[in-house]
XYZ file of C-alpha atoms in Angstrom:
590
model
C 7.303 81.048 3.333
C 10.175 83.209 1.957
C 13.036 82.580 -1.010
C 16.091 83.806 -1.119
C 18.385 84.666 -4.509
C 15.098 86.191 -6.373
C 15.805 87.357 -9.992
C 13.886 88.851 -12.419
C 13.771 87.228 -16.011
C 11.885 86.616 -19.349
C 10.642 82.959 -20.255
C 11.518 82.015 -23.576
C 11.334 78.359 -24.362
C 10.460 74.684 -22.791
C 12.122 71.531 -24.532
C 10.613 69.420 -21.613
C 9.131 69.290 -18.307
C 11.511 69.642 -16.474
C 14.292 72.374 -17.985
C 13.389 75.990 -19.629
C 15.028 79.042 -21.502
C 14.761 82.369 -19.799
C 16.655 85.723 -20.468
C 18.185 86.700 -17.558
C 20.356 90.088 -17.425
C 20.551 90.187 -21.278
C 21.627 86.577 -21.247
C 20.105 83.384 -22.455
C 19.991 81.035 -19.275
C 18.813 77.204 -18.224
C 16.187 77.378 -15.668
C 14.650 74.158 -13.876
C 11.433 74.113 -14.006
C 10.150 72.546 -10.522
C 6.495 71.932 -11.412
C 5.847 69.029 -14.194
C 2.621 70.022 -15.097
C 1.922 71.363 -18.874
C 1.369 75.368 -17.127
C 1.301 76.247 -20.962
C -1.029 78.772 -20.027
C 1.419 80.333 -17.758
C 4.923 79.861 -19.741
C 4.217 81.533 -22.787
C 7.230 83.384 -24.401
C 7.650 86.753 -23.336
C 6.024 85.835 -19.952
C 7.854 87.638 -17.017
C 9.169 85.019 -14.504
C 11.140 85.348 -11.136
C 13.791 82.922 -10.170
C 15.502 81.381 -7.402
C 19.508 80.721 -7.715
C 20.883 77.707 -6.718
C 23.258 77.241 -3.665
C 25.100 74.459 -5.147
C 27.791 75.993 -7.691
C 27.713 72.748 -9.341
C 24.862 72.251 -10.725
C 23.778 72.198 -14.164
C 20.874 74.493 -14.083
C 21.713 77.849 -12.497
C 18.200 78.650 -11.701
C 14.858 76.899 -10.515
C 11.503 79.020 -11.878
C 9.436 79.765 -8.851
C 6.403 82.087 -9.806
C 5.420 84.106 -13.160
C 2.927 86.920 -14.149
C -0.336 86.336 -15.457
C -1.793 89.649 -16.162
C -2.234 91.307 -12.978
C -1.932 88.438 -10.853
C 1.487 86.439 -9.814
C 1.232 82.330 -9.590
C 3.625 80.541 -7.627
C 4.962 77.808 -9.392
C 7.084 75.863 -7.270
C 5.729 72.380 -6.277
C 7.523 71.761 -3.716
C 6.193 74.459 -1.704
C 2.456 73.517 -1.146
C 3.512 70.937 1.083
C 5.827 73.727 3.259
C 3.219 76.477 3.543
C 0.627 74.372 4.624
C 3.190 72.436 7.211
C 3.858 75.773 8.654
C 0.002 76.966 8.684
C -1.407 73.662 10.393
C 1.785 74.155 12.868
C 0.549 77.902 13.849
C -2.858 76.465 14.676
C -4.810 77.596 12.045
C -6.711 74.869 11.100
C -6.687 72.389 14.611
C -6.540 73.315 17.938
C -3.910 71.829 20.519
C -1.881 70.674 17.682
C 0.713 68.562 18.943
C 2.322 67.137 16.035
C 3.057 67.511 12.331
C 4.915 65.280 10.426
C 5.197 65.011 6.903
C 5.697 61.995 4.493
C 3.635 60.009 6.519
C 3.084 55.981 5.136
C -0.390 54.468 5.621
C -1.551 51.844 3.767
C -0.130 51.462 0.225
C 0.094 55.050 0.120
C 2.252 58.148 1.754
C 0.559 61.409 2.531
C 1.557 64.816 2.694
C 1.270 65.362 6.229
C 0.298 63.453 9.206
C -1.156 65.813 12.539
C -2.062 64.674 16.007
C -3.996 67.184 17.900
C -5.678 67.266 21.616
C -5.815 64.276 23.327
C -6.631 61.628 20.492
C -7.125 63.592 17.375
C -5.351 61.983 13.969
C -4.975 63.654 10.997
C -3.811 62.561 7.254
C -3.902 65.554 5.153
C -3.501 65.325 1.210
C -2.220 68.128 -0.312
C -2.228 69.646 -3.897
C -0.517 72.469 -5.590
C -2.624 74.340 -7.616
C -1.797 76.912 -11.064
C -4.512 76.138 -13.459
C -6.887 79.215 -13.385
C -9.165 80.526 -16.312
C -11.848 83.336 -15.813
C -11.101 83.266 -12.089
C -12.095 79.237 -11.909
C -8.828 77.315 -10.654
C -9.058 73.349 -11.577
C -6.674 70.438 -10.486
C -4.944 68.259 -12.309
C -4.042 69.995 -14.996
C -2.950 66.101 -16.453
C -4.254 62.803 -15.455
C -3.038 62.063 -12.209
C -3.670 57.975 -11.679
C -1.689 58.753 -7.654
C -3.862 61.322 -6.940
C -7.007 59.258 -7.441
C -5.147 56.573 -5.511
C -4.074 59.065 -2.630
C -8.000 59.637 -2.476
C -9.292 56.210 -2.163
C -6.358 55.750 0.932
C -8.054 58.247 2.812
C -11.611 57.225 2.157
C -9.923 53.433 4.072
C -8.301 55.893 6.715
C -11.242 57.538 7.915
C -12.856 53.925 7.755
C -10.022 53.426 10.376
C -10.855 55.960 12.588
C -8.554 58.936 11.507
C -9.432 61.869 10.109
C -8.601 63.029 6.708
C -8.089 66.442 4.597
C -7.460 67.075 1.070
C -6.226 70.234 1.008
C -5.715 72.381 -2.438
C -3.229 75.490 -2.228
C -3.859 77.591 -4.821
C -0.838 79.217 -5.505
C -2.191 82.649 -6.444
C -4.649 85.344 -4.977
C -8.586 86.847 -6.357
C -9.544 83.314 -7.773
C -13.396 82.690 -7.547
C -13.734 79.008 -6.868
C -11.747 75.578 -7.003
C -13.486 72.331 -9.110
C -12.094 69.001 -10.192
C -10.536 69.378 -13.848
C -13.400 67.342 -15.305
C -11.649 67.946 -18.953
C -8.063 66.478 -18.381
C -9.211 63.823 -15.785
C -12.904 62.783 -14.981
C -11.786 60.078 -12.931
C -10.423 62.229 -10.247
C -13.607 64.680 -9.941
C -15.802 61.099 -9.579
C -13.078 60.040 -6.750
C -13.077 63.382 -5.193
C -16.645 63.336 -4.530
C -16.620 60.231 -3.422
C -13.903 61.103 -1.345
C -16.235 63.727 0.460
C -19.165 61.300 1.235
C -16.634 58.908 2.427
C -16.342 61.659 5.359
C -13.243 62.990 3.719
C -12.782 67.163 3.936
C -12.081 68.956 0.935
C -10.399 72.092 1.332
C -9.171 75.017 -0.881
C -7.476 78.325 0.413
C -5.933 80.469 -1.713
C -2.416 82.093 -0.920
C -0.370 85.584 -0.830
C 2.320 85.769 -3.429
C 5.303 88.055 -4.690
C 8.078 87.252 -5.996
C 9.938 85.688 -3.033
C 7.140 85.114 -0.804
C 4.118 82.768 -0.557
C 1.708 82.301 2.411
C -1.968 81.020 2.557
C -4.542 83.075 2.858
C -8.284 82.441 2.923
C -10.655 79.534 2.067
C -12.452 79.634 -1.147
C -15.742 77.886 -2.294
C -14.881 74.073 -3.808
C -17.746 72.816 -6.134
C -17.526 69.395 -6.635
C -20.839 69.039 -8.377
C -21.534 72.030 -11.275
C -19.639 74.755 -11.659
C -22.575 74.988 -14.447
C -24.764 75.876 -11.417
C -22.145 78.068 -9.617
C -21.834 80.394 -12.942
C -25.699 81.333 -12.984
C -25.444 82.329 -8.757
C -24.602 86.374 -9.918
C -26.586 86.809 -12.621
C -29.535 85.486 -11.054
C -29.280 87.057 -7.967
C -28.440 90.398 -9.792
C -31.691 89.458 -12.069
C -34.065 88.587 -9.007
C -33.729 92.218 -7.355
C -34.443 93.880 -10.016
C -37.337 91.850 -11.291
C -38.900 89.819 -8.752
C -42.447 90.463 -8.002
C -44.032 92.463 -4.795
C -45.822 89.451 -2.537
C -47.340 90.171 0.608
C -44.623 87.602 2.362
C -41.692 89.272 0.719
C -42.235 92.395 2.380
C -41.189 91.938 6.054
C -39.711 87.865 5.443
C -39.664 86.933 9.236
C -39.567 83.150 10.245
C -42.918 83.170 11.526
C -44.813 84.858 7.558
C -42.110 83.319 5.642
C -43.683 79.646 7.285
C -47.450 80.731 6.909
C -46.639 82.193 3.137
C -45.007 78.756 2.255
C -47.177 76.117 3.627
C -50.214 77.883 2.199
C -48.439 77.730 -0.942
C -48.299 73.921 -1.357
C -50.450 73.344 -3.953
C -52.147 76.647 -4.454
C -51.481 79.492 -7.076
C -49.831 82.981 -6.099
C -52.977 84.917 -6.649
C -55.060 83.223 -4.615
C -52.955 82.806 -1.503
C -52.678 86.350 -1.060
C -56.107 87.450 0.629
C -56.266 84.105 2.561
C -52.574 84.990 3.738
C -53.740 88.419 4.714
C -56.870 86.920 6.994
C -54.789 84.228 8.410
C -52.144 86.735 9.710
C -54.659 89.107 10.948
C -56.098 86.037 13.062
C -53.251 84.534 13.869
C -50.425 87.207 14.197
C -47.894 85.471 15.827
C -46.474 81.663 17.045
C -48.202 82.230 20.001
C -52.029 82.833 18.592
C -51.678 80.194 16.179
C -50.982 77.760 18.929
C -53.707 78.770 21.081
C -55.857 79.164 18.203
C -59.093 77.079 18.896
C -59.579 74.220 15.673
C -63.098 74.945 14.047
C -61.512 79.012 14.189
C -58.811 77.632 12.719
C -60.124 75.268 9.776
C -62.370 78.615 9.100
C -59.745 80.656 8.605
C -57.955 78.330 6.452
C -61.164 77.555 4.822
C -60.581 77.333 0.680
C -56.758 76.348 0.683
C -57.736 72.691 0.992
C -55.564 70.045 2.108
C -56.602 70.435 5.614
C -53.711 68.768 7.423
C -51.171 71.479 6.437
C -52.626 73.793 8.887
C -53.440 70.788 11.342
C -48.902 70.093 11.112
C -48.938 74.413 11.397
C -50.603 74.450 15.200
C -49.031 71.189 15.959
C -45.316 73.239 15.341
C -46.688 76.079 16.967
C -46.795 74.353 19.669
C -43.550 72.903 19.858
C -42.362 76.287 19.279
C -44.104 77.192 22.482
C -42.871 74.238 24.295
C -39.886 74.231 23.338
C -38.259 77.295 22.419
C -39.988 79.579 24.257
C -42.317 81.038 21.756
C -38.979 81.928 19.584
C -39.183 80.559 15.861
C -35.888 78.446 15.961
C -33.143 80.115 13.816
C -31.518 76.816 13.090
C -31.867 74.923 9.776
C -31.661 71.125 11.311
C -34.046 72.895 14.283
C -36.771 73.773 12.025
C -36.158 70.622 10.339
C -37.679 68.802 13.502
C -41.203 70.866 13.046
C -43.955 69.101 12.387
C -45.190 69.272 9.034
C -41.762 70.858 7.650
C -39.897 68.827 5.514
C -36.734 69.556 3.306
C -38.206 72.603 0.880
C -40.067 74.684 3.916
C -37.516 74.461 6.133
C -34.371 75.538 3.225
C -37.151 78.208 2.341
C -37.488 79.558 6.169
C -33.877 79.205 6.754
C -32.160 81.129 3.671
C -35.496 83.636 3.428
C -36.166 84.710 6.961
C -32.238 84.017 8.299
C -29.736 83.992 5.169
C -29.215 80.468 6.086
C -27.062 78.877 2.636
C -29.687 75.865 2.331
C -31.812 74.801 -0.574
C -35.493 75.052 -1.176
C -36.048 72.901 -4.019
C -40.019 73.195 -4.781
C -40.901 72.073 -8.677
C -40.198 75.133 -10.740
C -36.189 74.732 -9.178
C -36.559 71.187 -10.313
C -37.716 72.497 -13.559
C -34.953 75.006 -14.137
C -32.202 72.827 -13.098
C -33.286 70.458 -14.987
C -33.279 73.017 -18.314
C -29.885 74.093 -17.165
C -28.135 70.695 -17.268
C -30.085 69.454 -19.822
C -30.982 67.078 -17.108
C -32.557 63.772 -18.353
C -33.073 62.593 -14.827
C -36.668 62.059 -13.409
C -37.473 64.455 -11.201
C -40.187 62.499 -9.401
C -38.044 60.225 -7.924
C -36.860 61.472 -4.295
C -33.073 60.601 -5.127
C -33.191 63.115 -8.295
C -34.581 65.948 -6.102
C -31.856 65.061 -3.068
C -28.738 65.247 -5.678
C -29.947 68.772 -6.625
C -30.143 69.765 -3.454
C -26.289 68.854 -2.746
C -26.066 70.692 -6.328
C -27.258 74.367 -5.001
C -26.296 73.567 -1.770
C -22.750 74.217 -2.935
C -23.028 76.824 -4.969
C -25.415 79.255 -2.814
C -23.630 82.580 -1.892
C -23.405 82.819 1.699
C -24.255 86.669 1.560
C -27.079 86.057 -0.719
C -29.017 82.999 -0.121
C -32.738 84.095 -0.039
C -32.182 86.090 -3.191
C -30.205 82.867 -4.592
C -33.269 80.152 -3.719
C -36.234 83.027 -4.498
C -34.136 83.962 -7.652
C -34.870 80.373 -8.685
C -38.283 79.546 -7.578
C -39.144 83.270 -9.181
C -37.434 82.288 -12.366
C -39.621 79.372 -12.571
C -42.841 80.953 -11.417
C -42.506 83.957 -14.348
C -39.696 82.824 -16.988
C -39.165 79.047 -17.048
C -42.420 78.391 -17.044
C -44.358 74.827 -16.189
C -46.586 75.218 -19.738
C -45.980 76.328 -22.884
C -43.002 77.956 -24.102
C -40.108 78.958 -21.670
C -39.201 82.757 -22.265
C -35.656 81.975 -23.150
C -35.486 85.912 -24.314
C -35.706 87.366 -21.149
C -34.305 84.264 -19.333
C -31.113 85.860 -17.361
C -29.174 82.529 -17.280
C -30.124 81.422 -21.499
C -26.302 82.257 -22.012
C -25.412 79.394 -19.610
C -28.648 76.952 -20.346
C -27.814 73.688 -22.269
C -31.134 73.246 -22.779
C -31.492 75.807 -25.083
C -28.610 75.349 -26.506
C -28.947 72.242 -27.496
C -32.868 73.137 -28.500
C -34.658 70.965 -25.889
C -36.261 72.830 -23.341
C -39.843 71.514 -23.876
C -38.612 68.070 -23.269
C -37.676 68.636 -20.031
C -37.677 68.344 -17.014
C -38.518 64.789 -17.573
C -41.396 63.934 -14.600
C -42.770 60.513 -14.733
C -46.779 60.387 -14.782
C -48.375 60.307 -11.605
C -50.756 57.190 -11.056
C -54.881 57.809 -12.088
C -56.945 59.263 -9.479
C -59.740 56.968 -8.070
C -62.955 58.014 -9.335
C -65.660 58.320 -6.690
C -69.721 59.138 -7.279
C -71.190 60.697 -4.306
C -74.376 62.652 -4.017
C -74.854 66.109 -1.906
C -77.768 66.565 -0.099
C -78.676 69.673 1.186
C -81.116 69.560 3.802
C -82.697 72.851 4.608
C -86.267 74.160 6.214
C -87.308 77.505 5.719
C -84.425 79.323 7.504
C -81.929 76.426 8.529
C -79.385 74.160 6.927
C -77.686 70.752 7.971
C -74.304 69.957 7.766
C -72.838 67.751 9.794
C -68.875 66.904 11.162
C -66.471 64.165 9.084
C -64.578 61.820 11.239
C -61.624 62.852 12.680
C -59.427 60.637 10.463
C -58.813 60.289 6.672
C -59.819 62.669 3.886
C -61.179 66.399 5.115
C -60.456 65.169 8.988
C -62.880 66.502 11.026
C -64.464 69.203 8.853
C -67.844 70.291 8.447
C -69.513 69.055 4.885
C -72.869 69.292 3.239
C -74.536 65.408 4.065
C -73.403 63.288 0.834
C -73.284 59.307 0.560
C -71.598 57.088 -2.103
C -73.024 56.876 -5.520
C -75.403 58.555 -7.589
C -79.270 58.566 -6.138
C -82.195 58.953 -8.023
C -84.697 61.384 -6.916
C -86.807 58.535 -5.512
C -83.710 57.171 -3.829
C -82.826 60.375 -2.037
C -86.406 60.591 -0.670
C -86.083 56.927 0.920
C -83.014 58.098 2.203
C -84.347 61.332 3.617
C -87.212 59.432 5.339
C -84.402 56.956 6.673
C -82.896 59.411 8.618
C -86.186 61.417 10.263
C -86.571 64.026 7.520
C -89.637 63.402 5.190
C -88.855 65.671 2.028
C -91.078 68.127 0.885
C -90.036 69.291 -2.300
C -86.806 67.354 -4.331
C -85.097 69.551 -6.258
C -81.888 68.463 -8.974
C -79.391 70.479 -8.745
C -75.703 70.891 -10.841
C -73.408 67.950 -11.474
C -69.790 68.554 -10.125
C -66.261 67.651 -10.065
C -63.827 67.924 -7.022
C -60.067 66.504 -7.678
C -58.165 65.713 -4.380
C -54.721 64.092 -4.797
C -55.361 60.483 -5.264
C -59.237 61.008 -5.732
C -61.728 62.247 -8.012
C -65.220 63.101 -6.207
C -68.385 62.995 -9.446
C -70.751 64.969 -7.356
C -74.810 64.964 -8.286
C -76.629 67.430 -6.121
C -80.222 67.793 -4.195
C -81.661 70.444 -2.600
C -84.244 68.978 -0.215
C -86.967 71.465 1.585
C -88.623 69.556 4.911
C -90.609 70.832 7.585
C -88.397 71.167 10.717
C -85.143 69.918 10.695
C -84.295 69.847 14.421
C -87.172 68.151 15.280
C -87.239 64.831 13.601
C -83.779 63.987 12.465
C -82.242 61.069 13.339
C -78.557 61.600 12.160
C -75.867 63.383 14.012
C -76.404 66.818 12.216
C -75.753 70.526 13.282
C -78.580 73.343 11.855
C -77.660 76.640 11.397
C -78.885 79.237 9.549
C -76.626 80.090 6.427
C -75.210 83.279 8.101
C -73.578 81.605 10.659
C -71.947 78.758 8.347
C -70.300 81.375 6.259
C -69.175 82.943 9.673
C -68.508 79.806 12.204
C -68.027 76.392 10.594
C -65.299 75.392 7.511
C -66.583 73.699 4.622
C -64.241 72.220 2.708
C -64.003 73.803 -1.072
C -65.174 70.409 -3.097
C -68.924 71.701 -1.365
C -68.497 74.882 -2.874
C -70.508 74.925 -6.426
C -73.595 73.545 -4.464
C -73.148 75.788 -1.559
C -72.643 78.997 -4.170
C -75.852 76.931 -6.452
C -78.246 77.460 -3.245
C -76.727 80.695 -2.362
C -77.665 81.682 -5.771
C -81.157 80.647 -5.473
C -81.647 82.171 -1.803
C -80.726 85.700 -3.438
C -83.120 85.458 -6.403
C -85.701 84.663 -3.814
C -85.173 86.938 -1.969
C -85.380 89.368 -4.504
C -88.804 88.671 -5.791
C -89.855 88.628 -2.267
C -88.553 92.542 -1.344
C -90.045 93.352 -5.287
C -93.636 91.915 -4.163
């Protein structure tokens, strides 16, 4: 779009909205001001402002202000033009295809909209649009004043799109090397709520920025709108920036492809850094690739995920595999809603395999990004309530960089992992987003995130048995459903036996105990149940021979090497271990 009749002048005064004082040519001149908004950051006196001159000879006001200097940067002013530039953009098929029409001043409803587009064969489009000036720091905001039609404009396209039509608000920013558009939360909150409601109504919210000089203005390119927190949006560079230099050297990090990024983050449900890594190294060198883990046969399996616990994780891992193999050719989908539909993957593995292994701008909200949000915002909402943890992921969703989303999600998780830690004090010192936290500044940060306390864990008595003859030990298979599915345990039954109890049981089942020997009590805490484990070691003549029960015997060797016993067996397995090697020792001595 292109004026005509463009002077230089100087701003100097403005009694209202709608009339200014400018020196023009040495000269003291009436200017009308075209744009009603406050812009009292813009017209300040001594401000240099270009100006249109009137056709009409007649008229009062010589002049009508079209765009001023702001620094380095030049903001058109006129708001008439918005309307024009985007008229003539839609027109030259930048934003539909096949457009057929575009009118503007369109009615619908109890409201009339900016522009009205048909495109293709039965495409209709309302299109909003606003005129944007208010910038600050690179952040440009709308309205700069409450605007009660603007919130009214929204709610008629939330009923148009009810009706079938498509609809667009569209904000021209009428200036160039902005950062991001928000709602001006300050002047009108009423409008942000609208305008997000606006978006879930199915309503798209657009923001481009435009080319200006002093008699020109076309649009330009799209910039990021964040509805939700610009809060958030502020901390993306300085935590990415912070996470390069300072994140820590894992394993996974070191060549992130879909296949180690998945294996790295399922075996890190529920188990510490530290200890992942050497069962993350075995795994991999087991199973190297989709393929081997599909093919992988289950007791191998269960052995090599042997002490990461929660047994179905791995179970969901081959079952994926597999519909890898089936259905993608043995290629790890590259698509977020793809890996999505992988069994076992829910929201936070497949944001984490998406941005990490593919740059793919989708959350991974695990609990220490819950945590630091949280801190940020100063966040009273419960995180353990699925709604809390879905409106944070439309938070970072907006905000992530596109050219930087695995450092933007690991940024966060790392931040939580080292800095904003889950106990004790946060270390706000060396926290790279403390400058932005409202937590801290408002001196709160142990009282949050707030996280609702998890029911009590069953409690459960259970004593171990282990059988054993001079070189053999039985263990036997669970059932193939509920807890530890089809794993290999040390024999155990409910409650706590006496010594003469676990004899009568021993003789129950075909194995007449020779010696009875106590050994440690033990604890094992699964998610919703607490096992209090007494323990036996019980020495009988030959196990094979007389056992009733549905046992395997193998000598301890080939446990360690063949069958997975699940880690809540461990302190009695490592107790007769223990015992074996002290024997042992005063055998080789005599």
């Amino acid at each position: 779009m292109r004026y005509e009749r463009i002077i230089k002048g100087t701003f100097q005064e403005r009694p209202n909205r709608f009339i200014a004082y400018a020196e023009v040519a040495g000269k003291r001149e009436l200017v009308h001001v075209k744009n009603t908004g406050r812009c009292a950051e813009l017209l300040k006196p001594g401000a240099v402002i270009y100006m249109q001159e009137s056709e009409n000879t007649e008229r009062k006001t010589k002049w009508d202000l079209i765009c001023v200097e702001k620094g380095e940067r030049l903001i058109n002013m006129d708001s008439q033009i918005p309307n024009k530039v985007v008229q003539e953009w839609v027109e030259a098929g930048n934003l539909f295809e096949d457009v057929r029409l575009v009118r503007p001043e369109t009615t619908y409803g109890n409201s009339r909209f900016d522009l009205y587009v048909e495109a293709g064969e039965a495409r209709k489009i309302f299109i909003e649009v606003k005129g944007v000036t208010l910038e600050e720091n690179g952040v440009v905001r709308f309205p700069d004043a409450p605007s009660e039609r603007a919130v009214k404009h929204l709610e008629e396209l939330c009923k148009a799109v009810k009706d079938g039509f498509e609809a667009y608000v569209f904000f021209v920013i009428q200036m160039k090397g902005v950062r991001y558009f928000t709602p001006n939360r300050d002047t009108h909150l009423a409008f942000c709520e609208a305008l997000k409601r606006a978006q879930t109504a199915g309503v798209h919210v657009l923001a481009y920025d435009c080319l200006v000089t002093e008699d020109s203005i076309r649009i330009h390119s799209e910039i990021p709108v964040v509805l939700g927190s610009p809060l958030l949006k502020e901390s993306t560079e300085p935590l990415v920036a912070w996470y390069r230099k300072n994140h820590r050297a894992l394993p996974w990090r070191e060549n992130p492809d879909a296949y180690r990024v998945w294996v790295s983050e399922i075996m890190l449900q529920q188990t510490r850094v530290e200890a992942v890594k050497p069962y993350y190294e075995r795994f991999l060198n087991a199973f190297p690739d989709v393929e081997a883990l599909a093919e992988a046969e289950e007791d191998r399996l269960m052995k090599m995920w042997e002490g990461l616990g929660y047994y179905n994780r791995v179970r969901n891992m081959q079952n994926a595999a597999r519909q890898v193999m089936e259905e993608y050719d043995g290629e790890f989908p590259k698509s977020y809603d793809q890996i999505l539909k992988l069994s076992g993957i829910g929201n936070y593995t497949a944001g984490a395999i998406s941005s990490f292994a593919y740059g793919i701008a989708k959350p991974a909200v695990d609990g220490n990004v819950l945590r630091v949000v949280s801190r940020l915002l100063a966040s009273d909402a419960d995180i353990m309530k699925a709604r809390v943890r879905t409106e944070i992921e439309h938070l970072l969703e907006e905000v992530i960089p596109a050219d930087a989303a695995s450092d933007f999600n690991q940024g966060l998780i790392e931040l939580g992992a080292i800095v904003c830690v889950p106990n004790g004090e946060p270390k706000c010192d060396s926290c790279p987003l403390a400058h932005l936290c409202r937590a801290k500044e408002q001196g709160i940060q142990m009282e949050l995130p707030v996280k609702t306390k998890a029911k009590a864990r069953r409690i459960e008595k259970r004593t171990v048995l282990i059988f054993r003859d001079n070189e053999m030990v039985a263990i036997r298979k669970r059932p193939t459903k509920g807890l530890l599915a089809g794993l290999y345990e040390l024999p155990n039954v409910e409650g706590h036996l006496t010594r003469k109890e676990v004899i009568e049981y021993g003789k129950s089942i075909g194995l007449t105990p020779v010696r009875v020997k106590k050994m440690s009590a033990a604890k094992h805490i699964f998610s919703h149940v607490e096992w209090h484990m007494i323990g036996y070691e019980i020495l009988v003549d030959e196990l094979e021979k007389n056992c009733s029960e549905k046992m395997i015997f193998a000598e301890k060797e080939e446990i360690n090497e063949r069958y997975s016993i699940p880690s809540a067996f461990e302190s009695y397995i490592r107790e007769y271990d223990n015992k074996r090697n002290i024997i042992h020792k005063e055998c080789s001595r005599s």
